Short mmCIF file of C-alpha atoms in Angstrom, two decimals:
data_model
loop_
_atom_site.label_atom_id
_atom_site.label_comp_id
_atom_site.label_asym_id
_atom_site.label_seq_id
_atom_site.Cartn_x
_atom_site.Cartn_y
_atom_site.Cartn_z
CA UNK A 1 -24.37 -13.13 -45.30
CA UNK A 2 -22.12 -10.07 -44.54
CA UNK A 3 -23.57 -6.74 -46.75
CA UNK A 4 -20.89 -4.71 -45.53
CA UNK A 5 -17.12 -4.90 -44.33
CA UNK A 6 -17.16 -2.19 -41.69
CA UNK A 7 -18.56 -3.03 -38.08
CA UNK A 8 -20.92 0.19 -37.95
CA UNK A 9 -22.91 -0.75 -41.19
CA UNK A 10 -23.12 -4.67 -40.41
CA UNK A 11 -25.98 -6.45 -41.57
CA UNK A 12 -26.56 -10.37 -41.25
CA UNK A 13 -29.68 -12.29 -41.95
CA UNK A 14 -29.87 -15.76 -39.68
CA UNK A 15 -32.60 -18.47 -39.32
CA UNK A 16 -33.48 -18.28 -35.79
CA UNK A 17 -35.91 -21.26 -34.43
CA UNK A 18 -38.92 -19.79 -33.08
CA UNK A 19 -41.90 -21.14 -31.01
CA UNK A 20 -45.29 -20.17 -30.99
CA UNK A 21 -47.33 -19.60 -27.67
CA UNK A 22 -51.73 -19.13 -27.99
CA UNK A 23 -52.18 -19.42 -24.16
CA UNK A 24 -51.27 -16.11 -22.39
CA UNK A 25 -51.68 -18.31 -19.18
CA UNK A 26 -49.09 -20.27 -20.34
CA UNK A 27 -46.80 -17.79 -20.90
CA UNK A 28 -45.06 -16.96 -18.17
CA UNK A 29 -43.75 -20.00 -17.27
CA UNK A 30 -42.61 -21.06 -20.36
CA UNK A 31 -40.41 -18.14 -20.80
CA UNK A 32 -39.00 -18.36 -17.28
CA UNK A 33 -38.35 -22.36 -18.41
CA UNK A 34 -36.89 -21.12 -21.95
CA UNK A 35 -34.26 -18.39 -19.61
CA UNK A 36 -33.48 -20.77 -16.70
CA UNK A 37 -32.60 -23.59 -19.12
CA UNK A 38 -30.73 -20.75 -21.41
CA UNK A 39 -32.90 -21.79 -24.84
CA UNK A 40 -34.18 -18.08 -24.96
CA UNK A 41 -32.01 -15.96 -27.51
CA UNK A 42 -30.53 -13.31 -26.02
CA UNK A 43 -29.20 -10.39 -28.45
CA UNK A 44 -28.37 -6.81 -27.70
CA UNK A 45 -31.54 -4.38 -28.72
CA UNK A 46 -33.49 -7.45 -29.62
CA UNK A 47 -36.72 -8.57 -27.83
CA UNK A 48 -37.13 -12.63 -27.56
CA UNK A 49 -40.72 -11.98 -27.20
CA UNK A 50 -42.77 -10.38 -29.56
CA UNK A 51 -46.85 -10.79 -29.91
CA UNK A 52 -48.55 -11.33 -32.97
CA UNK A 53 -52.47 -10.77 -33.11
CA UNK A 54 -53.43 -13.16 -30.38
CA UNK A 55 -50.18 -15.30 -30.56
CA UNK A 56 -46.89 -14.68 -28.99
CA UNK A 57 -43.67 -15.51 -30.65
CA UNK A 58 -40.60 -16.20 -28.98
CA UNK A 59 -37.01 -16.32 -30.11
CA UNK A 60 -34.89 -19.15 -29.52
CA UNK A 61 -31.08 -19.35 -28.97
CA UNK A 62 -30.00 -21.38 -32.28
CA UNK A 63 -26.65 -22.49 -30.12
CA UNK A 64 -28.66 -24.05 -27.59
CA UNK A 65 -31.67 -25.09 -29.06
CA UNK A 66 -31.17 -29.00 -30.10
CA UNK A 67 -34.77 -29.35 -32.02
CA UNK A 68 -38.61 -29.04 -31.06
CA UNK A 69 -38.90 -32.94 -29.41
CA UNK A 70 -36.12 -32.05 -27.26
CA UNK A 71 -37.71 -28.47 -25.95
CA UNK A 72 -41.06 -30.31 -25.74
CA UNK A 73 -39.96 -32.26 -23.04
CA UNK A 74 -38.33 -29.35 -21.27
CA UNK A 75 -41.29 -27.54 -20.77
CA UNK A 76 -43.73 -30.26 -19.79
CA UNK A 77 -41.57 -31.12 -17.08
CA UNK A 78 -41.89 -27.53 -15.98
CA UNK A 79 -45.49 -27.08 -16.48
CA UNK A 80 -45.73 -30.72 -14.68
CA UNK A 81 -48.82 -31.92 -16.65
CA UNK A 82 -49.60 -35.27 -18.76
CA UNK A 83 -50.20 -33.39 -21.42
CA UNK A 84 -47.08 -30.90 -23.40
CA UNK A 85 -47.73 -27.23 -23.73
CA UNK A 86 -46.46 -27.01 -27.12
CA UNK A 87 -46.55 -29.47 -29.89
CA UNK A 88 -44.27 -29.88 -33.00
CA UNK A 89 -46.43 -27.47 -34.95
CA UNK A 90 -45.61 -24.78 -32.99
CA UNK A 91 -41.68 -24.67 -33.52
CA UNK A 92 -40.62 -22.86 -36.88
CA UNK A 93 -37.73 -20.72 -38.13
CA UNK A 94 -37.49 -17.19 -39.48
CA UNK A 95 -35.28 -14.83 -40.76
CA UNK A 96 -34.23 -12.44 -38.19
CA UNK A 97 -32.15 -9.30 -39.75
CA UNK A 98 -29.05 -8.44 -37.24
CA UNK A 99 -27.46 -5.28 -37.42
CA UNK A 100 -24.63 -3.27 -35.66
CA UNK A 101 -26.73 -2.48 -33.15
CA UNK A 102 -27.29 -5.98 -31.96
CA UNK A 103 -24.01 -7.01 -31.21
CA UNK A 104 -22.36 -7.24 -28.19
CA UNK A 105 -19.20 -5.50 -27.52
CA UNK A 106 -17.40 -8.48 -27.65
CA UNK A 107 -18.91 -9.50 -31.25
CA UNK A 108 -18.19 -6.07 -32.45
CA UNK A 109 -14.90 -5.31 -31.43
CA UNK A 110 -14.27 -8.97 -33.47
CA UNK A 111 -16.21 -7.58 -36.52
CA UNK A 112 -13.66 -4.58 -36.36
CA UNK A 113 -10.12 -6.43 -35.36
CA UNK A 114 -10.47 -10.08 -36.38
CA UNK A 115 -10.07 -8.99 -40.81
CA UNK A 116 -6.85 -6.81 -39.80
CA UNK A 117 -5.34 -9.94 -37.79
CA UNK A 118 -5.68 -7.72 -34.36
CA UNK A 119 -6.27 -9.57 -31.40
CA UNK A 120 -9.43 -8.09 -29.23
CA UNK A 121 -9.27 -5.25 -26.78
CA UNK A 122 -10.32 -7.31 -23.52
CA UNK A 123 -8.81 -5.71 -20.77
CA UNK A 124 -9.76 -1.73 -19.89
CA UNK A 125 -10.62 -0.62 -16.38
CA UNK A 126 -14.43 1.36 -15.89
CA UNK A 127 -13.65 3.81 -13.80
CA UNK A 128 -17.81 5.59 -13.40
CA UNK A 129 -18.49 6.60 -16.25
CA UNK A 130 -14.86 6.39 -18.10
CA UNK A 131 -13.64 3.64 -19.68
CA UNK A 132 -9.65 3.22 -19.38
CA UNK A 133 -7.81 1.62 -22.41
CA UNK A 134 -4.40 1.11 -23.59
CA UNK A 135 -3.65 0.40 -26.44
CA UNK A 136 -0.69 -1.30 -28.20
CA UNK A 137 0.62 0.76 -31.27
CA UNK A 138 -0.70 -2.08 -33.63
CA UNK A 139 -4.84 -0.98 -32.79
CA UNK A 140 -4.09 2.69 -33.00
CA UNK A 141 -5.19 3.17 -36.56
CA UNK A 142 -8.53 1.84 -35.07
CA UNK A 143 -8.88 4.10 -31.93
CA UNK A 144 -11.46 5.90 -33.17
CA UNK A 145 -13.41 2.95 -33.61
CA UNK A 146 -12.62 0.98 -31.01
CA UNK A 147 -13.92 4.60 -28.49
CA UNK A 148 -17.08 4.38 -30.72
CA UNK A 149 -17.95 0.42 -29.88
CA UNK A 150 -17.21 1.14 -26.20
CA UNK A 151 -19.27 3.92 -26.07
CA UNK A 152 -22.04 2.29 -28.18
CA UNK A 153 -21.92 -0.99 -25.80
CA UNK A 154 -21.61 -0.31 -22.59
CA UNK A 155 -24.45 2.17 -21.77
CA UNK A 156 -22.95 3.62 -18.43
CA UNK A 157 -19.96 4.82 -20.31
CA UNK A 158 -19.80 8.57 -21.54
CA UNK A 159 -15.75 9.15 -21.73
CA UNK A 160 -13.61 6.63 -23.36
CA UNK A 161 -9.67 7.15 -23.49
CA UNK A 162 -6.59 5.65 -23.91
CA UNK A 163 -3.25 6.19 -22.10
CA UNK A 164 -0.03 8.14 -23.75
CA UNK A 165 2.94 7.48 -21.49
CA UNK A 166 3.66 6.14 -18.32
CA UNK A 167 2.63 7.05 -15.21
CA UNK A 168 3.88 9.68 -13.47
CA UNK A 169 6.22 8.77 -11.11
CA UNK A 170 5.76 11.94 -8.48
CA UNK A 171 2.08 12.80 -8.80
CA UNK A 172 1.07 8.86 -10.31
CA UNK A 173 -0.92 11.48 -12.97
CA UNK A 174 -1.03 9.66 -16.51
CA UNK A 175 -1.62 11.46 -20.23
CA UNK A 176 -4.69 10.58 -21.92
CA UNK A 177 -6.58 11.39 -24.86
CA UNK A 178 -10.38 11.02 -25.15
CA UNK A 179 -11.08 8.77 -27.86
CA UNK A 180 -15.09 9.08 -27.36
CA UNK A 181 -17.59 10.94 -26.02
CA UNK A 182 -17.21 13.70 -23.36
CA UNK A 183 -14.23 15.09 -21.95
CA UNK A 184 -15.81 14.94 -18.45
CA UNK A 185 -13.18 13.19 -15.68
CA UNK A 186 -15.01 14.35 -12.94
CA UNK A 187 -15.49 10.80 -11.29
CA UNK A 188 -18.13 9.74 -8.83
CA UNK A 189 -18.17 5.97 -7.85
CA UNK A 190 -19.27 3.71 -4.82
CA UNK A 191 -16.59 0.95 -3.87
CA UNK A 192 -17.76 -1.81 -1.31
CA UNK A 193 -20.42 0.88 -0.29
CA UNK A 194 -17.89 3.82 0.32
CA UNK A 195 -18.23 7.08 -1.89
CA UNK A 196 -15.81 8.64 -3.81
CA UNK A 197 -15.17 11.32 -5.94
CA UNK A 198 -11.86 12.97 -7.68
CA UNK A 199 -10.85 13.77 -11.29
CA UNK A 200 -9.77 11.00 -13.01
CA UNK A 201 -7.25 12.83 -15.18
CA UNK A 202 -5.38 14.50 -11.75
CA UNK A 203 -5.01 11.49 -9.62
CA UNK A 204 -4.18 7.89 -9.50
CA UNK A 205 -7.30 5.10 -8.86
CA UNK A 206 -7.35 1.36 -9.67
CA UNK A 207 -10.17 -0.35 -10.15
CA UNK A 208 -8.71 -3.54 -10.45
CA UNK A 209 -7.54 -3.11 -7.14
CA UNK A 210 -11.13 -3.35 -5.30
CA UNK A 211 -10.73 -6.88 -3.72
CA UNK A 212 -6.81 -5.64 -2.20
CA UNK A 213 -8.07 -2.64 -0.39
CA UNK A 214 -10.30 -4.99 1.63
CA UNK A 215 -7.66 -7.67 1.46
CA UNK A 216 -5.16 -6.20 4.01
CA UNK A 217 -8.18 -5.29 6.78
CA UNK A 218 -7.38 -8.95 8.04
CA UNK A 219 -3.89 -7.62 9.40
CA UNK A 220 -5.51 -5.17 11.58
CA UNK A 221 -6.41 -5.44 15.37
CA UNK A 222 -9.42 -3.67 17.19
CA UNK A 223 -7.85 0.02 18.33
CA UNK A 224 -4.67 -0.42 15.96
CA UNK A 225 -3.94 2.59 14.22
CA UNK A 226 -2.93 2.77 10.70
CA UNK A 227 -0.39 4.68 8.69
CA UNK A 228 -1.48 5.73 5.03
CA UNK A 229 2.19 6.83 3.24
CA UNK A 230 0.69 6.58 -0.65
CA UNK A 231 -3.00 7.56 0.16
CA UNK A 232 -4.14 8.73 -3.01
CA UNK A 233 -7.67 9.98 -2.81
CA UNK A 234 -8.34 6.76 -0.30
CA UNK A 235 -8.94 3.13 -1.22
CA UNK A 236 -7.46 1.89 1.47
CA UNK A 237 -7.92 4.68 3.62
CA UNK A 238 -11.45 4.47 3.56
CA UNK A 239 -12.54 0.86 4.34
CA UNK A 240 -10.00 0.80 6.94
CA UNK A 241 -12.03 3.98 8.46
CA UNK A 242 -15.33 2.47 7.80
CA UNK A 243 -14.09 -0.37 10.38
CA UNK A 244 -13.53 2.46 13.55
CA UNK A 245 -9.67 2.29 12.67
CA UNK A 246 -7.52 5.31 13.24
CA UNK A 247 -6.09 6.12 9.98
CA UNK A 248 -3.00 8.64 9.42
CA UNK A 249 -3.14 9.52 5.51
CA UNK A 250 -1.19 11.14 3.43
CA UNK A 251 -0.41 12.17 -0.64
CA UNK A 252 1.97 14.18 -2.15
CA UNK A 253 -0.15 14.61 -5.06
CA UNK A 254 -1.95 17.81 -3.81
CA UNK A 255 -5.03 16.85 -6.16
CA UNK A 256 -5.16 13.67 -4.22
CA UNK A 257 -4.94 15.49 -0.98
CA UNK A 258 -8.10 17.55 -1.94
CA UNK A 259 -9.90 14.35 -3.09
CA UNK A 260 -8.61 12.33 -0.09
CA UNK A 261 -10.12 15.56 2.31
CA UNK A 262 -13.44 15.47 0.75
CA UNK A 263 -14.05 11.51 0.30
CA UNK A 264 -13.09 11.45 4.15
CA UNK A 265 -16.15 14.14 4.94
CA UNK A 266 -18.33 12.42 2.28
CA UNK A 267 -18.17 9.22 4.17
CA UNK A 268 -18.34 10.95 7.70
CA UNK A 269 -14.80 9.65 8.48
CA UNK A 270 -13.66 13.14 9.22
CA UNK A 271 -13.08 12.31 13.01
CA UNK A 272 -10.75 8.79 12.38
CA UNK A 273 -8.99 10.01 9.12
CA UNK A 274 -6.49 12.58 9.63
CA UNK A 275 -5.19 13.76 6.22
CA UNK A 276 -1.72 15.23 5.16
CA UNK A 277 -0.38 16.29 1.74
CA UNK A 278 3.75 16.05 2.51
CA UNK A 279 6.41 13.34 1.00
CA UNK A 280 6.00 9.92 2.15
CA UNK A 281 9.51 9.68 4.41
CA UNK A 282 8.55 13.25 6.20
CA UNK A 283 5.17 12.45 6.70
CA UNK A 284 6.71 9.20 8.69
CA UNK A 285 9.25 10.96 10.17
CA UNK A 286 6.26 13.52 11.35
CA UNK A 287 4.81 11.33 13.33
CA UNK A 288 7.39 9.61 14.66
CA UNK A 289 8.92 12.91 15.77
CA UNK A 290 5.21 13.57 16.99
CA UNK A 291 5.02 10.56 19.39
CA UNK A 292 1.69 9.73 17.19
CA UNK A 293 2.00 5.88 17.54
CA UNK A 294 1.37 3.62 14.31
CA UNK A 295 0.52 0.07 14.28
CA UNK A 296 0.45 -0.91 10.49
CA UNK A 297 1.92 0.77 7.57
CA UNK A 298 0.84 0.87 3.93
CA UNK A 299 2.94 1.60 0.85
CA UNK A 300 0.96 1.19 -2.17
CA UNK A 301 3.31 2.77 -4.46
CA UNK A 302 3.97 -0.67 -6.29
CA UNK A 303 6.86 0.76 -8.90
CA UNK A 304 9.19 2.90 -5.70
CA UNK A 305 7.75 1.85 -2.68
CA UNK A 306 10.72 -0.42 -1.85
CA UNK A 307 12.92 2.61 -2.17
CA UNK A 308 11.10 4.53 0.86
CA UNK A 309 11.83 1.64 3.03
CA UNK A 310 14.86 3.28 4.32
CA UNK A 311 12.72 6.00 5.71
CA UNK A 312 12.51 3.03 8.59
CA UNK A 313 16.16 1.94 9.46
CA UNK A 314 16.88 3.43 12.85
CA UNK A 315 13.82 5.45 12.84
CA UNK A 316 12.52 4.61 16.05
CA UNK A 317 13.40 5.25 19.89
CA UNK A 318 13.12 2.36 22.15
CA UNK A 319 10.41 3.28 24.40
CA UNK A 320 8.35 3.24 21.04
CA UNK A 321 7.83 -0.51 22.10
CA UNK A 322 6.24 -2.50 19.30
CA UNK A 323 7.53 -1.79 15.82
CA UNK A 324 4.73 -1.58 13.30
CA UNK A 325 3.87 -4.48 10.47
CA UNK A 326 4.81 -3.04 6.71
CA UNK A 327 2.96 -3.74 3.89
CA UNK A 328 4.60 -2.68 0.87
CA UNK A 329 3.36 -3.66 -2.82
CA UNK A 330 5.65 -3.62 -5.53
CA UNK A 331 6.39 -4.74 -9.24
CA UNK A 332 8.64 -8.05 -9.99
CA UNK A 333 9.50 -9.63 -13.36
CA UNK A 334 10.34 -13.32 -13.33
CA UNK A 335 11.19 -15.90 -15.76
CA UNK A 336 8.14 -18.74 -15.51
CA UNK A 337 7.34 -19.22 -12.13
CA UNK A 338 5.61 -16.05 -10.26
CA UNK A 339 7.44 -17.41 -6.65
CA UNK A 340 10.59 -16.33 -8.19
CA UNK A 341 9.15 -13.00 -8.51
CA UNK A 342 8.21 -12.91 -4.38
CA UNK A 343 11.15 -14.07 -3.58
CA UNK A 344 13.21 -10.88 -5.83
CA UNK A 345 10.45 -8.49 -3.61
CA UNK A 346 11.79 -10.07 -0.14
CA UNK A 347 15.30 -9.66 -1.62
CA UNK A 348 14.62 -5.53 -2.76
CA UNK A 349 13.38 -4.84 0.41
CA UNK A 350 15.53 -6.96 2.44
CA UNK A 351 18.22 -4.53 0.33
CA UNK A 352 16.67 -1.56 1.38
CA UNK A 353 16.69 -1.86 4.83
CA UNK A 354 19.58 -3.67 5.06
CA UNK A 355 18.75 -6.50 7.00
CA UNK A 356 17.00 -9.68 6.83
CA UNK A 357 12.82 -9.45 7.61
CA UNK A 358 10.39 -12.49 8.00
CA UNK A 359 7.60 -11.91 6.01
CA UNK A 360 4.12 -12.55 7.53
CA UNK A 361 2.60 -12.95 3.27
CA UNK A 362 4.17 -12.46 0.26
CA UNK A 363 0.50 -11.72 -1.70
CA UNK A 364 0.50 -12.02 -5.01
CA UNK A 365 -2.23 -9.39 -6.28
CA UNK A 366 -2.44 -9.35 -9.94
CA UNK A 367 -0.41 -9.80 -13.32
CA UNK A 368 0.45 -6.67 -14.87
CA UNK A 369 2.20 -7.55 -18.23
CA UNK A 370 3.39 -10.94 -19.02
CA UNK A 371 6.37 -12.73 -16.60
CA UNK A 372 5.15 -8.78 -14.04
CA UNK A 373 3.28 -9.17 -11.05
CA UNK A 374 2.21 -6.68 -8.60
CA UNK A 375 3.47 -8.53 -5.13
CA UNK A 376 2.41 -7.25 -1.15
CA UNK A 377 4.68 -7.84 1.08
CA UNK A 378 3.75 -7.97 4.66
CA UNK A 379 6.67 -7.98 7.18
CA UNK A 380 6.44 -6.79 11.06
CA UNK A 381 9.90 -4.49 11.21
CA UNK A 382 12.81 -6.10 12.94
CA UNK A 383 13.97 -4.08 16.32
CA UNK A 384 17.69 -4.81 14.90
CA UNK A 385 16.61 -2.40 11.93
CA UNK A 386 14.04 0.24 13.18
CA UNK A 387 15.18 1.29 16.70
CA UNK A 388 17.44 4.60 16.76
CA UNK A 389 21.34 3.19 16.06
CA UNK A 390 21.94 6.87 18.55
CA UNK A 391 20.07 5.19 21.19
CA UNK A 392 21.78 1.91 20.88
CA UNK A 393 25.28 3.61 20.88
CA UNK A 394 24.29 5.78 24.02
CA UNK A 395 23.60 1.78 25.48
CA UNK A 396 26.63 0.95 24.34
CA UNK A 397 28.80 3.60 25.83
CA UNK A 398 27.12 3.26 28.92
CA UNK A 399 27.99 -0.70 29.55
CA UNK A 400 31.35 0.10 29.10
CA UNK A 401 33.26 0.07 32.31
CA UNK A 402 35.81 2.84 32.01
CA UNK A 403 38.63 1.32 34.63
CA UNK A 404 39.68 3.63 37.76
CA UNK A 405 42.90 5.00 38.27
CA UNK A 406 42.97 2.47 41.25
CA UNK A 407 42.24 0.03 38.81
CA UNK A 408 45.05 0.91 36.40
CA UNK A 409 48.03 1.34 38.53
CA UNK A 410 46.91 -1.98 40.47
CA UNK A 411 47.34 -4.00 36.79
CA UNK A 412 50.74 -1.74 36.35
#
């Protein structure tokens, strides 16, 4: 029975089965039988185990637990003997009080939403030690709250906020308010063993974007060198570095620059990670002007990338010789079937550059509302499109024979 209606003074009384151990030799196999075979209860700030003068009593999971015959037989096939650890006597119930304190973050977000018809908070990014939320208008009255519980639950957390706004579309910076805890977004996290380190509230990082930064490696040949256009402090920079590849980065964002600098020296990537802080068509246009040679280009800038694709459209001289692969993420909406929504990014960028491409993959990486997806599209760039239209008119001129005077009066 519920003493209280609000989730940080919840109290509940339950009959929890219990069994009774005398043997300390016994012990330790039973409970690694009761966890393997999930019969032990497992509740937040609660010990299963508990001794009681010479006796140990352990807490079973009332969900699982079917009745004392059927966990007798459980553990004497673990202990393999003829004759059961535990008899029928041993198994009882008891009143266990439950309190805020046990419940998960799951059962108390529920215990705060569920009697206001809200549905639960499950997705938020955990970014170190911040935890990421947005919420829709509807659980704002609740913020408060719903900072506390996250900050209660998850024990790594110190900082929990929630987004105002949109993203910013030069800097990718985002408003936030801290709904718990510390207003620390100083960030220090490890990512498939790589360090880094920025302020949260300055630059752009995605979490949920761990699995794509290693994704795209797969493209890349031994001695290929790579061109960074939306670097950002360097998810993709980095594990591209960590695997001897010659990365050119860059960021506009001159917070992300810093970040990008000192996550490059952290990891000892200082002498394969060149960093610049310029807009994403000069930067290209540097190197190209440069003669700095570029085998792969990424363009994680999912809601303009598209748009800088014209950066490439008669960008390069002939004697570059191969043209470099693109892989450009962006944001599609689509009616039911997420195809139609690859299809619409082959269409932008075929816009863009204004000319057809033949797309290597057309990833889909993740849903971002409902009928949105974030989409990579991986194309290598058509000579017809990225070779200097100058040079090609020089050719042009050139094949033209330009008749003789000989020739002209011989036709008159």
């Amino acid at each position: 029975t519920m003493s209280s209606t609000s989730v940080f003074d919840y109290s509940a009384t339950q009959e929890i089965p219990t069994l009774t151990i005398g043997d300390k030799l016994l012990l330790p196999k039973v409970m690694k039988t009761l966890k393997t075979k999930k019969l032990l209860l497992k509740t937040t700030a609660l010990k299963p185990i508990k001794q009681q003068g010479d006796n140990f009593e352990i807490l079973l999971d009332p969900s699982t637990f079917e009745n004392a015959e059927h966990c007798i037989k459980v553990l004497k096939e673990a202990v393999q003997n003829n004759e059961a650890p535990v008899s029928e006597e041993d198994f009882s119930t008891k009143p266990i009080l439950f309190t805020y304190e046990n419940l998960s973050l799951h059962e108390a977000l529920t215990h705060l939403l569920e009697p206001h018809g809200l549905h639960l908070v499950t997705s938020y990014e955990h970014v170190g030690h911040i935890v990421h939320l947005n919420l829709p208008d509807t659980h704002l009255p609740y913020k408060a709250d719903i900072g506390r519980i996250f900050l209660d639950k998850l024990k790594s957390v110190k900082t929990v906020v929630n987004k105002l706004g949109n993203i910013d579309s030069v800097f990718r910076e985002f408003k936030m308010e801290v709904l718990a805890g510390t207003n620390d977004f100083f960030v220090k996290l490890k990512e498939h063993g790589l360090h880094f380190q920025f302020d949260y509230s300055k630059v752009y990082w995605n979490s949920r974007l761990g699995t794509e930064h290693r994704r795209v490696l797969k493209y890349f040949n031994k001695r290929e060198v790579i061109c960074d256009m939306f670097a950002g402090v360097g998810p993709f920079a980095m594990p591209a570095a960590s695997k001897n590849f010659e990365v050119y980065a860059n960021d506009l964002n001159p917070n992300s620059y810093k970040y990008l600098c000192e996550n490059a020296k952290k990891n000892r990537f200082e002498h394969n990670i060149h960093s610049f802080n310029l807009d994403g068509r000069e930067f290209v246009r540097k190197l190209v002007r440069e003669g700095i040679h570029f085998d792969h280009v990424l363009m994680n800038l999912p809601a303009s990338a598209v748009e800088f694709l014209d950066v490439f459209k008669n960008l390069f001289p002939k004697e570059w010789g191969k043209l470099p692969t693109i892989h450009c993420y962006t944001f599609e909406y689509f009616s039911e079937d997420p195809n139609e929504g690859a299809l619409k990014a082959q269409a932008s960028a075929e816009k863009i550059l204004g000319g057809k491409i033949e797309p290597l993959e057309i990833h889909d990486v993740r849903d971002v509302a409902p009928n949105k997806h974030m989409y990579c599209i991986s194309f290598p760039l058509p000579t017809e499109i990225g070779h200097s239209r100058k040079r090609k008119l020089d050719e042009d001129v050139a094949s033209i024979e330009i008749p003789t005077k000989k020739t002209k009066c011989d036709e008159e």
